[in-house]
Short mmCIF file of C-alpha atoms in Angstrom, two decimals:
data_model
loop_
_atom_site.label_atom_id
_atom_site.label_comp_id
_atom_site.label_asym_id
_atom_site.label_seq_id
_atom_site.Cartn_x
_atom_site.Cartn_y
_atom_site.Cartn_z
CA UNK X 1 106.71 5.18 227.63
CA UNK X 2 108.18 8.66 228.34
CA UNK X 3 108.64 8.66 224.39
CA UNK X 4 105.15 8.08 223.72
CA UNK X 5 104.04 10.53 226.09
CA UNK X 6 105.96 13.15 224.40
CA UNK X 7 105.48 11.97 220.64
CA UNK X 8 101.36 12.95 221.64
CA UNK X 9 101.54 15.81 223.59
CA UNK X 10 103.78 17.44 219.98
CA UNK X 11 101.12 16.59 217.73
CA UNK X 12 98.30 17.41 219.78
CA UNK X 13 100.48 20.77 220.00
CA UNK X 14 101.50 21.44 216.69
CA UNK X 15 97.61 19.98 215.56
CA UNK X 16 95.99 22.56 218.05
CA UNK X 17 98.16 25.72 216.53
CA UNK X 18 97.38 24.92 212.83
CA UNK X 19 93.79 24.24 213.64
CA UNK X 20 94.24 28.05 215.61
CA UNK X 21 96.12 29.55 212.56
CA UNK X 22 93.47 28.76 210.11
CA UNK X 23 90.70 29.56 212.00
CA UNK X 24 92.13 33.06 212.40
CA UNK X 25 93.89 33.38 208.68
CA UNK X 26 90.75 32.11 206.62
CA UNK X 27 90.43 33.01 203.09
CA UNK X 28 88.57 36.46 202.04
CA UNK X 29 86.39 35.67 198.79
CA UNK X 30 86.35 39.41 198.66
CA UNK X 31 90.03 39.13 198.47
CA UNK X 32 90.77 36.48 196.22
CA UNK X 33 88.58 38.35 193.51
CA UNK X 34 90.60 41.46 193.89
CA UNK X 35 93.96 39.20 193.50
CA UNK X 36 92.67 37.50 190.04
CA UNK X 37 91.07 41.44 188.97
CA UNK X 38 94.61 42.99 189.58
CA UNK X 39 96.41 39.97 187.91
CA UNK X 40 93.94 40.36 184.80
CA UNK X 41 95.37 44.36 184.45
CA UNK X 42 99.29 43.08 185.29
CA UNK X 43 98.57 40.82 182.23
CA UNK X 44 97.52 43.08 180.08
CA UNK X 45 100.51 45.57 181.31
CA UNK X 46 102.59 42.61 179.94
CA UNK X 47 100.91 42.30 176.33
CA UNK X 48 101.27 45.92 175.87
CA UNK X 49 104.64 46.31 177.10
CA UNK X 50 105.24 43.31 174.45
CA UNK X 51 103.42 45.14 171.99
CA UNK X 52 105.72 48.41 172.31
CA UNK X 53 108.98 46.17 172.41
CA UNK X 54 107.91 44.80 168.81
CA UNK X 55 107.19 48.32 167.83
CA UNK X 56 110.23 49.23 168.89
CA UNK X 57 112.29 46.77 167.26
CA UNK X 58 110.56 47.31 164.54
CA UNK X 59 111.66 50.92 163.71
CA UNK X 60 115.13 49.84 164.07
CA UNK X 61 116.85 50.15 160.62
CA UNK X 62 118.51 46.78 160.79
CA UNK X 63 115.34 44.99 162.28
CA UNK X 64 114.20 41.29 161.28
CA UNK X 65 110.96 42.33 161.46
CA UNK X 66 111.28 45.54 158.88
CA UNK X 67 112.94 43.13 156.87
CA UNK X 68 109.89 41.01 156.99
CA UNK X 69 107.77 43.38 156.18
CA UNK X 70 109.13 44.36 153.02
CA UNK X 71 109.44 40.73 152.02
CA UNK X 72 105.58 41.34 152.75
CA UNK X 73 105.38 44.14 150.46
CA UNK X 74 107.16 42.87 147.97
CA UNK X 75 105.35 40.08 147.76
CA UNK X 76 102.43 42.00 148.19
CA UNK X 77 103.14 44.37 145.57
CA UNK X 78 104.45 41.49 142.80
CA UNK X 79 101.00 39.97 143.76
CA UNK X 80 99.52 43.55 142.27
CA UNK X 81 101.25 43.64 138.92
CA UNK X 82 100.25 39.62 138.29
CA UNK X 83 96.82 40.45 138.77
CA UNK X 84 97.10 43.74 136.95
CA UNK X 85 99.16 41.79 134.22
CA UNK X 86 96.12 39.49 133.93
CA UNK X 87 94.29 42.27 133.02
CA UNK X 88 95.33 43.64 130.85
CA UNK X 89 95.68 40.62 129.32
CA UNK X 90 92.41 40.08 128.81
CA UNK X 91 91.78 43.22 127.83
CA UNK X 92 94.31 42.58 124.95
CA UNK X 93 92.34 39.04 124.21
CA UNK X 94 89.12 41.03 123.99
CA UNK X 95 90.48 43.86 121.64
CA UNK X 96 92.33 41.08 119.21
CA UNK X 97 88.93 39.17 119.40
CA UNK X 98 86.88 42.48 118.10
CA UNK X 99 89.61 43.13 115.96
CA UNK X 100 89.53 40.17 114.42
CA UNK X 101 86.04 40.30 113.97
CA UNK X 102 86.28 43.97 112.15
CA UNK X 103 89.20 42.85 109.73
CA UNK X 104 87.84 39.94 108.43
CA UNK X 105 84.97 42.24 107.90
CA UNK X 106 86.47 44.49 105.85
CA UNK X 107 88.67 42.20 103.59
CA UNK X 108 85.36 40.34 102.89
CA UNK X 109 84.33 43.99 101.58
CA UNK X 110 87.54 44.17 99.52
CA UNK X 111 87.34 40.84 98.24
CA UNK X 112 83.90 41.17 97.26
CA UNK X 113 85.25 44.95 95.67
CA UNK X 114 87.81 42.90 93.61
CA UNK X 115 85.49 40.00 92.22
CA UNK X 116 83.14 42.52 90.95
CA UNK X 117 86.01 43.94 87.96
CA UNK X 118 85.51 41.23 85.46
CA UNK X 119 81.74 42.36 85.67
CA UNK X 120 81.94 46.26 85.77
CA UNK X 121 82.06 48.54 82.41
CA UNK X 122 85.63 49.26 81.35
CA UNK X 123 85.12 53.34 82.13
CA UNK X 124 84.05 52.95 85.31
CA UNK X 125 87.33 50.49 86.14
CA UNK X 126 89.62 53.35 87.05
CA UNK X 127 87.36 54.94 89.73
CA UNK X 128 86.56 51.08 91.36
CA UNK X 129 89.98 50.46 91.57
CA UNK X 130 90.86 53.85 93.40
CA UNK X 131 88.49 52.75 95.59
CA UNK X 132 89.93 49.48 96.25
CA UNK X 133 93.40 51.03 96.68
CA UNK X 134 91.74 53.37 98.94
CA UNK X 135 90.12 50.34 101.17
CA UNK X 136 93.27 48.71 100.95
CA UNK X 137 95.28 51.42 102.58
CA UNK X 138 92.75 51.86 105.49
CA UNK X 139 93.23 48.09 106.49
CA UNK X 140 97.03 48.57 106.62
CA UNK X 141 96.84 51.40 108.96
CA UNK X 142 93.99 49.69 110.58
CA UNK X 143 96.72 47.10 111.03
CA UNK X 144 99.48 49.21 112.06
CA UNK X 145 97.58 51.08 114.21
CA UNK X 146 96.34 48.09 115.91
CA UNK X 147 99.91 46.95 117.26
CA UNK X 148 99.57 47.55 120.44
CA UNK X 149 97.96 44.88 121.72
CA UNK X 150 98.54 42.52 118.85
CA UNK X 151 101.00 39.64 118.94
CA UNK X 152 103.97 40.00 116.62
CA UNK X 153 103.11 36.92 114.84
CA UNK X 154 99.40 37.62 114.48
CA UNK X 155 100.02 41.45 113.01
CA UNK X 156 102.14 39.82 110.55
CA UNK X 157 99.56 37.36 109.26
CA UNK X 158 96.87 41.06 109.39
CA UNK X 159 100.27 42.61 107.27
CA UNK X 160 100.25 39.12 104.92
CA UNK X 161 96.36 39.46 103.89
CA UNK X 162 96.33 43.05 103.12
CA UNK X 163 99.89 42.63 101.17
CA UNK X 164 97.36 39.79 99.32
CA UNK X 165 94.80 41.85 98.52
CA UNK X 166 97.07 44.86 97.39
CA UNK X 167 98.49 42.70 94.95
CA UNK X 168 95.85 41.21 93.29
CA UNK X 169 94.43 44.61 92.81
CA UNK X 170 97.52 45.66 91.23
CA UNK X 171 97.39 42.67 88.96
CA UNK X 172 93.91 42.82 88.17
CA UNK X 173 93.83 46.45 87.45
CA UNK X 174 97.29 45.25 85.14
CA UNK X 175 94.75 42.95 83.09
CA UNK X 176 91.82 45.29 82.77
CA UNK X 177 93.12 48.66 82.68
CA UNK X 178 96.32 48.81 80.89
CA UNK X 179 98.48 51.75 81.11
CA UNK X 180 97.66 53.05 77.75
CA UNK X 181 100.40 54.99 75.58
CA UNK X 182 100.01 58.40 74.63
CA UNK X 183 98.24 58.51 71.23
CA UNK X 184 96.27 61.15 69.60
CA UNK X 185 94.19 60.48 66.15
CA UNK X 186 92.16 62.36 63.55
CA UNK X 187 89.87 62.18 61.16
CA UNK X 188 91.16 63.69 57.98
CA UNK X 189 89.08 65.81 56.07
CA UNK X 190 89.75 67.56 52.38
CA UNK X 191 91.18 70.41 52.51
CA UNK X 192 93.92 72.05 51.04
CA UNK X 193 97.57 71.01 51.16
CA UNK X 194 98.56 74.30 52.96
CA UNK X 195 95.75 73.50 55.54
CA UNK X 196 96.70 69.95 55.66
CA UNK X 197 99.98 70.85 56.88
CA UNK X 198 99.10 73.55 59.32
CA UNK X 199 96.38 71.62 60.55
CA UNK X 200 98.85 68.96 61.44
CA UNK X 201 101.44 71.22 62.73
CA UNK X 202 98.75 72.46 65.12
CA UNK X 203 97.56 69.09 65.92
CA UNK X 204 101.09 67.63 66.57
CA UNK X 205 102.20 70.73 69.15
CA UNK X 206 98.61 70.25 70.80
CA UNK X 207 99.23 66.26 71.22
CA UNK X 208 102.61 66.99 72.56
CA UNK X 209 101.36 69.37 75.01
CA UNK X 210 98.74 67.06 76.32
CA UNK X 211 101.27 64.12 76.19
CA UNK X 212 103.17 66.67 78.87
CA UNK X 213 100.19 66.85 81.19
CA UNK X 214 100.48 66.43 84.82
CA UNK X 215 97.16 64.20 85.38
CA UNK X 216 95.95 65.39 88.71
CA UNK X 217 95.51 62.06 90.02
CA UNK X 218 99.60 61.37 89.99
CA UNK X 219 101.43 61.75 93.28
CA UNK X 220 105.29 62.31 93.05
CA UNK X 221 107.64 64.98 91.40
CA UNK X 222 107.64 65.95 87.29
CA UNK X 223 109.21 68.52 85.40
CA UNK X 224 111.96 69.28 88.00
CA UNK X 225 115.45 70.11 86.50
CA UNK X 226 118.80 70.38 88.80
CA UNK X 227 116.42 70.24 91.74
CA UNK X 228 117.06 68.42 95.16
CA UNK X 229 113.76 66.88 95.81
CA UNK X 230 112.35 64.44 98.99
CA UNK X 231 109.27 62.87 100.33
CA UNK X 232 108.48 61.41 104.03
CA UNK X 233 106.45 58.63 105.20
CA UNK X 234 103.89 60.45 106.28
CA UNK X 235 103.37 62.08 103.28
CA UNK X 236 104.58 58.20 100.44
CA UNK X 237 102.81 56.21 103.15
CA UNK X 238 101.33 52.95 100.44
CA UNK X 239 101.06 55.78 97.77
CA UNK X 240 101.24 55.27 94.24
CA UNK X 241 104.42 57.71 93.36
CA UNK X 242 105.29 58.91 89.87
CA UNK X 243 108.80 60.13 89.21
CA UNK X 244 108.36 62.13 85.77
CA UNK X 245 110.85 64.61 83.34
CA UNK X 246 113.70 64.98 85.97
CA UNK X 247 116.64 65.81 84.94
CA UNK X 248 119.83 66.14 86.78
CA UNK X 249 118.18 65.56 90.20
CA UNK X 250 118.38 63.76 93.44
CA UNK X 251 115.21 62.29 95.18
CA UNK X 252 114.65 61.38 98.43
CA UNK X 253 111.69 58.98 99.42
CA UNK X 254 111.66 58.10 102.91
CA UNK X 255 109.08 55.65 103.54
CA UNK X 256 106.29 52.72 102.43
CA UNK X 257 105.04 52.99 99.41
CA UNK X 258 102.67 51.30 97.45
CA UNK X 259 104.33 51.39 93.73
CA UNK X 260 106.83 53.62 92.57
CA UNK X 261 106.85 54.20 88.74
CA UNK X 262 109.57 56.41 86.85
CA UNK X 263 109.67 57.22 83.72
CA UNK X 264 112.17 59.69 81.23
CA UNK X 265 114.58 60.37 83.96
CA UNK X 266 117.88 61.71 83.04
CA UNK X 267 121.26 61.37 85.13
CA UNK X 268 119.18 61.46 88.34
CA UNK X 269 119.40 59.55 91.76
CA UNK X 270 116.59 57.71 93.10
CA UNK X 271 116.61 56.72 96.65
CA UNK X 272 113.86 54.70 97.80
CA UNK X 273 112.93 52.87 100.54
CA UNK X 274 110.67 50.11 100.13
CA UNK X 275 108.20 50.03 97.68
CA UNK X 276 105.36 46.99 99.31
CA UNK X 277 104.49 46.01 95.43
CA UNK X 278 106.00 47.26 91.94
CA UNK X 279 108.37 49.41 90.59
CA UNK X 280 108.08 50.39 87.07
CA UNK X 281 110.97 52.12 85.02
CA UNK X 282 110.73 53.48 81.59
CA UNK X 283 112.84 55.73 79.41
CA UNK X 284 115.87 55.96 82.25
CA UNK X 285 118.80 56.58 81.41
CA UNK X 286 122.50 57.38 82.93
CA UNK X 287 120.67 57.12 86.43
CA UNK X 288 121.43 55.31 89.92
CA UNK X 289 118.56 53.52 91.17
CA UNK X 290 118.63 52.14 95.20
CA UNK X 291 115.51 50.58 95.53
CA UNK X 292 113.71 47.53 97.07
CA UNK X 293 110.29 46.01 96.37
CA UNK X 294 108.49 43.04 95.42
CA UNK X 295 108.84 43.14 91.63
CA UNK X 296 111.08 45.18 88.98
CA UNK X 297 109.83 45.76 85.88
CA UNK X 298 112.38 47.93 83.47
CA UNK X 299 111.58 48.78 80.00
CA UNK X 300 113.66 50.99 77.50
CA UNK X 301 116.06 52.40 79.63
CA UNK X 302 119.75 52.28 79.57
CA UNK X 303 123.42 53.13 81.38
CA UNK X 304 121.67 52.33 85.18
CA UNK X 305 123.08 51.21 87.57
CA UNK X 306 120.15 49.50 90.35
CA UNK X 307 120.94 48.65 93.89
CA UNK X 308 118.42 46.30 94.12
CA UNK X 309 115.91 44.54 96.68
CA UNK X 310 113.88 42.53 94.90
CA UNK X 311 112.18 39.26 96.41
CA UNK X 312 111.15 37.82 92.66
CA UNK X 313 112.83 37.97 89.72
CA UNK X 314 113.22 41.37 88.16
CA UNK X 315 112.60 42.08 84.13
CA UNK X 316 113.93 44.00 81.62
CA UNK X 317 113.04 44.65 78.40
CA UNK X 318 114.27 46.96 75.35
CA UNK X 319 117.22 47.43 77.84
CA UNK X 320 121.15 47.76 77.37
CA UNK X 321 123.41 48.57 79.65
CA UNK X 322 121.91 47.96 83.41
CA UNK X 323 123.93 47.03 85.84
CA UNK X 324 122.76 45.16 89.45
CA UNK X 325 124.14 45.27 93.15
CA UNK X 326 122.35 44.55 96.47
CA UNK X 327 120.47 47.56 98.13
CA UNK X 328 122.64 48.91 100.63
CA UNK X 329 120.00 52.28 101.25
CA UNK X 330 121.04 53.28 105.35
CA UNK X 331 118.21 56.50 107.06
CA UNK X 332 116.39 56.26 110.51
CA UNK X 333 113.40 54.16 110.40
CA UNK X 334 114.72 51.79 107.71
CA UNK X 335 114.18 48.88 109.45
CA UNK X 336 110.89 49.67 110.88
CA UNK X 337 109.65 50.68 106.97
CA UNK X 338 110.32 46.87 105.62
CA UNK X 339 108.68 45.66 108.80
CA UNK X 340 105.92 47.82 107.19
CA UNK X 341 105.79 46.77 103.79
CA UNK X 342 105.65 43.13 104.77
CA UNK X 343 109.05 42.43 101.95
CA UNK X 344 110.94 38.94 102.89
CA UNK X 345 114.51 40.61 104.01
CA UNK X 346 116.07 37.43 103.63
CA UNK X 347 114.96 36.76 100.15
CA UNK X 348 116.18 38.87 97.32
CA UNK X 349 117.24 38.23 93.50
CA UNK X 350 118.93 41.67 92.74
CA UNK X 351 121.34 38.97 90.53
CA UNK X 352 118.72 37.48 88.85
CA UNK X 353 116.88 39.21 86.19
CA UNK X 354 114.93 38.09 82.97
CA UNK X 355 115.61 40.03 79.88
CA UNK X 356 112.57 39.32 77.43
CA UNK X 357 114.93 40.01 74.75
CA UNK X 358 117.18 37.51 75.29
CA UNK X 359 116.20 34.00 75.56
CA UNK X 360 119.12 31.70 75.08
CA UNK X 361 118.81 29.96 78.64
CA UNK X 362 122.58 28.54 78.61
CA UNK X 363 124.38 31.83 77.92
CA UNK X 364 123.58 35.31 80.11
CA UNK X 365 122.09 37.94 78.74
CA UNK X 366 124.63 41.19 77.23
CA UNK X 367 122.06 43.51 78.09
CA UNK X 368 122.70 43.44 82.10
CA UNK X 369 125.47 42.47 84.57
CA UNK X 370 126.53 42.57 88.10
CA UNK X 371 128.05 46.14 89.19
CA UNK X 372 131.78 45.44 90.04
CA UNK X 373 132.79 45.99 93.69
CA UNK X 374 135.30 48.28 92.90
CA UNK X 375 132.49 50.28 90.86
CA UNK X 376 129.98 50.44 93.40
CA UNK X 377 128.79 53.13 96.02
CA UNK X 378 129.41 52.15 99.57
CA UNK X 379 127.78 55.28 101.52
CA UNK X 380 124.60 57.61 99.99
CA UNK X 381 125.03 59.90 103.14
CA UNK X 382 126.78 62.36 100.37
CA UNK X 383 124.19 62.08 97.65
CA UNK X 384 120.92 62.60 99.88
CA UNK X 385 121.70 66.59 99.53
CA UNK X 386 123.34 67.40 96.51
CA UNK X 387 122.63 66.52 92.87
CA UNK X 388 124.32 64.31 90.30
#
C-alpha cells in the first residue's frame, strides 16, 4: 500500500513539473525562423569556405586538381587541332576537286591542239607546236605548283598525263616537221666561167654563214670556246636546250628540261640533269656526256664516253667509239629534279643500246661498249668549274 501511495504521488510530481516546464519554455515561431535564417548563412559560410579550400589546392604546384586540368586542356586543345585538321581537310578535298576540274580542262585543250596537226598547213606547223609546248609547260607548273594540297599519288598521275602529252607532241612534231639539214640551192644561169666561179665562191661563203646562224628561237649556249658555261632550273625549267660549236668547254645544267640537243661539240663536258623527254647528239666527238632522260638518240659522233640514264633503249647511228656507264651526276636538288621530270629511277638501259648499223642480233655491236670501272669517273665535283 505505502508503495502505491508513493509510486502516484512521483508521477503526479514529476507529471505536474513537465506540464509547468512547457507551459513556461514554449516554442517562439519568431525564433525558430531566425534559427533556420542563420543556419541558411552558416551553410553557405561552409560552401564558400569549400570553395576557397579547392582554390587553394588548386594553385599548389603538385595539386591533383592542376593536374586535372591540364589533362582538360590537353584534351581540350587535341580536340582543337582534330577539328582544325578536318578542315583543312576539306578545304584540300575542295581545291583537288576544282583542280581536277581545271586540268582536265586544259589537257582536253591540248589534246584537241595536238589532233588538229595532221589537218594544219605544213608552214604554219612550227608556230602550233610552240604553242603546244607552251600549253604543255603551263600544266606542269600548274601541277607543281599545285602540291600543296595534292596527294603524292594523285600529283604523280597530274605529272604522268602531262609527261603523255609532252611526248606525243615531240613525236608528232618528229613526223611532220623534220629537223631539216642545212641546204642551200640555185638556179644556174649562163654566164661566164669567171662569173660562174665567183658567183659560187660567193654563194658557198654566204651558205656557210647562214648554216652558222644562231636562230633566235634556240635556247642554250653556241659558239663558246674554252669557256666555263652553266644554266639553273629556273632559267632550263622543261626548255628545249641547244648545245652548239663548243669547244673545249664545261657545261653545267642544273635542272628539268624538256629536250636537250647537242650537236658539233668538241672535247667538252656535258653535265645534265634530267632531261623529261629526248636527248639528241650529233657531230660529238672526244666528249663526256652525264646525262639522264627518256630516250638517247646519237648520230655521227665518236670517242664519248656517256654516263647514262636512260629508261628505253638508247640508239646510235654512224657511231664508233662510244662508250656507256650508269649516271652517277651528284648537286642539291637532284633528287627533287627526277621527281620533276616524272623519269622511272628504277628503270634504266644505259647497257643497252641499238646501233642501226649493226644488225647481227647474236654478236654485239664494235661500235659501243661498256666504260671499264677502272676507266670511269667516280666524282664530277672537280669538273663542274674548270674545263677539259
Amino acid at each position: 500500500m505505502d508503495i502505491a501511495i508513493r509510486a502516484s504521488f512521483w508521477v503526479v510530481t514529476f507529471g505536474g513539473l513537465g506540464y509547468a516546464m512547457f507551459k513556461l519554455a514554449k516554442p517562439n515561431e519568431e525564433l525558430l525562423k531566425k534559427y533556420d535564417q542563420e543556419s541558411k548563412h552558416t551553410d553557405t559560410r561552409k560552401l564558400a569556405n569549400q570553395t576557397l579550400g579547392v582554390l587553394k589546392e588548386a594553385a599548389k604546384q603538385d595539386s591533383e586538381l592542376k593536374r586535372l586540368s591540364r589533362r582538360d586542356a590537353q584534351r581540350l586543345e587535341k580536340l582543337h587541332k582534330a577539328h582544325k585538321a578536318r578542315e583543312e581537310v576539306d578545304a584540300c578535298n575542295e581545291n583537288e576537286e576544282y583542280f581536277s576540274g581545271a586540268f582536265k580542262i586544259k589537257s582536253e585543250y591540248i589534246e584537241d591542239l595536238l589532233s588538229q596537226v595532221p589537218t594544219l598547213e605544213i608552214k604554219t606547223l612550227p608556230s602550233h607546236f610552240d604553242n603546244i609546248k607552251k600549253e604543255v609547260n603551263e600544266l606542269q607548273k600548274y601541277v607543281i605548283t599545285s602540291a600543296l594540297f595534292l596527294k603524292e599519288f594523285n600529283m604523280r598521275k597530274y605529272l604522268g598525263i602531262v609527261q603523255n602529252l609532252q611526248t606525243k607532241c615531240y613525236e608528232l612534231e618528229d613526223r611532220y616537221v623534220p629537223r631539216k639539214k642545212f641546204g642551200f640551192t640555185r638556179k644556174k644561169l649562163p654566164r661566164s666561167d669567171n662569173q660562174k666561179q665567183n658567183l659560187a665562191d660567193e654563194h658557198d661563203g654566204a651558205g656557210k654563214t647562214e648554216s652558222n646562224k644562231w636562230d633566235e628561237k634556240l635556247f642554250g649556249f653556241d659558239l663558246k670556246e674554252n669557256e666555263i658555261l652553266a644554266l639553273q632550273n629556273d632559267e632550263l625549267f622543261q626548255r628545249d636546250v641547244t648545245l652548239r660549236n663548243l669547244k673545249n668547254c664545261t657545261v653545267s645544267l642544273k635542272g628539268v628540261m624538256g629536250t636537250l640537243h647537242m650537236n658539233n661539240l668538241d672535247n667538252c663536258v656535258i653535265l645534265s640533269g634530267p632531261v623529261t623527254s629526248s636527248v639528241f647528239l650529233e657531230k660529238c666527238t672526244n666528249c663526256k656526256i652525264v646525262v639522264a632522260c627518256q630516250q638517247l638518240r646519237m648520230h655521227t659522233s665518236t670517242k664519248c664516253d656517256i654516263y647514262l640514264h636512260v629508261t628505253s633503249k638508247g640508239i646510235v647511228e654512224d657511231c664508233t667509239e662510244i662508250r656507256t656507264s650508269p649516271y652517277n651526276l651528284k648537286y642539291d636538288d637532284l633528287e627533287k629534279h627526277f621527281n620533276m621530270s616524272l623519269l622511272d629511277k628504277k628503270s634504266n638501259n644505259w647497257n643497252c643500246l641499238d646501233d642501226f648499223n649493226w644488225l647481227a642480233p647474236d654478236i654485239p655491236s664494235p661500235n659501243w661498249s661498256i666504260l671499264d670501272v677502272s676507266d670511269r669517273v667516280n666524282d664530277w665535283n672537280v669538273y663542274w668549274s674548270k674545263t677539259p
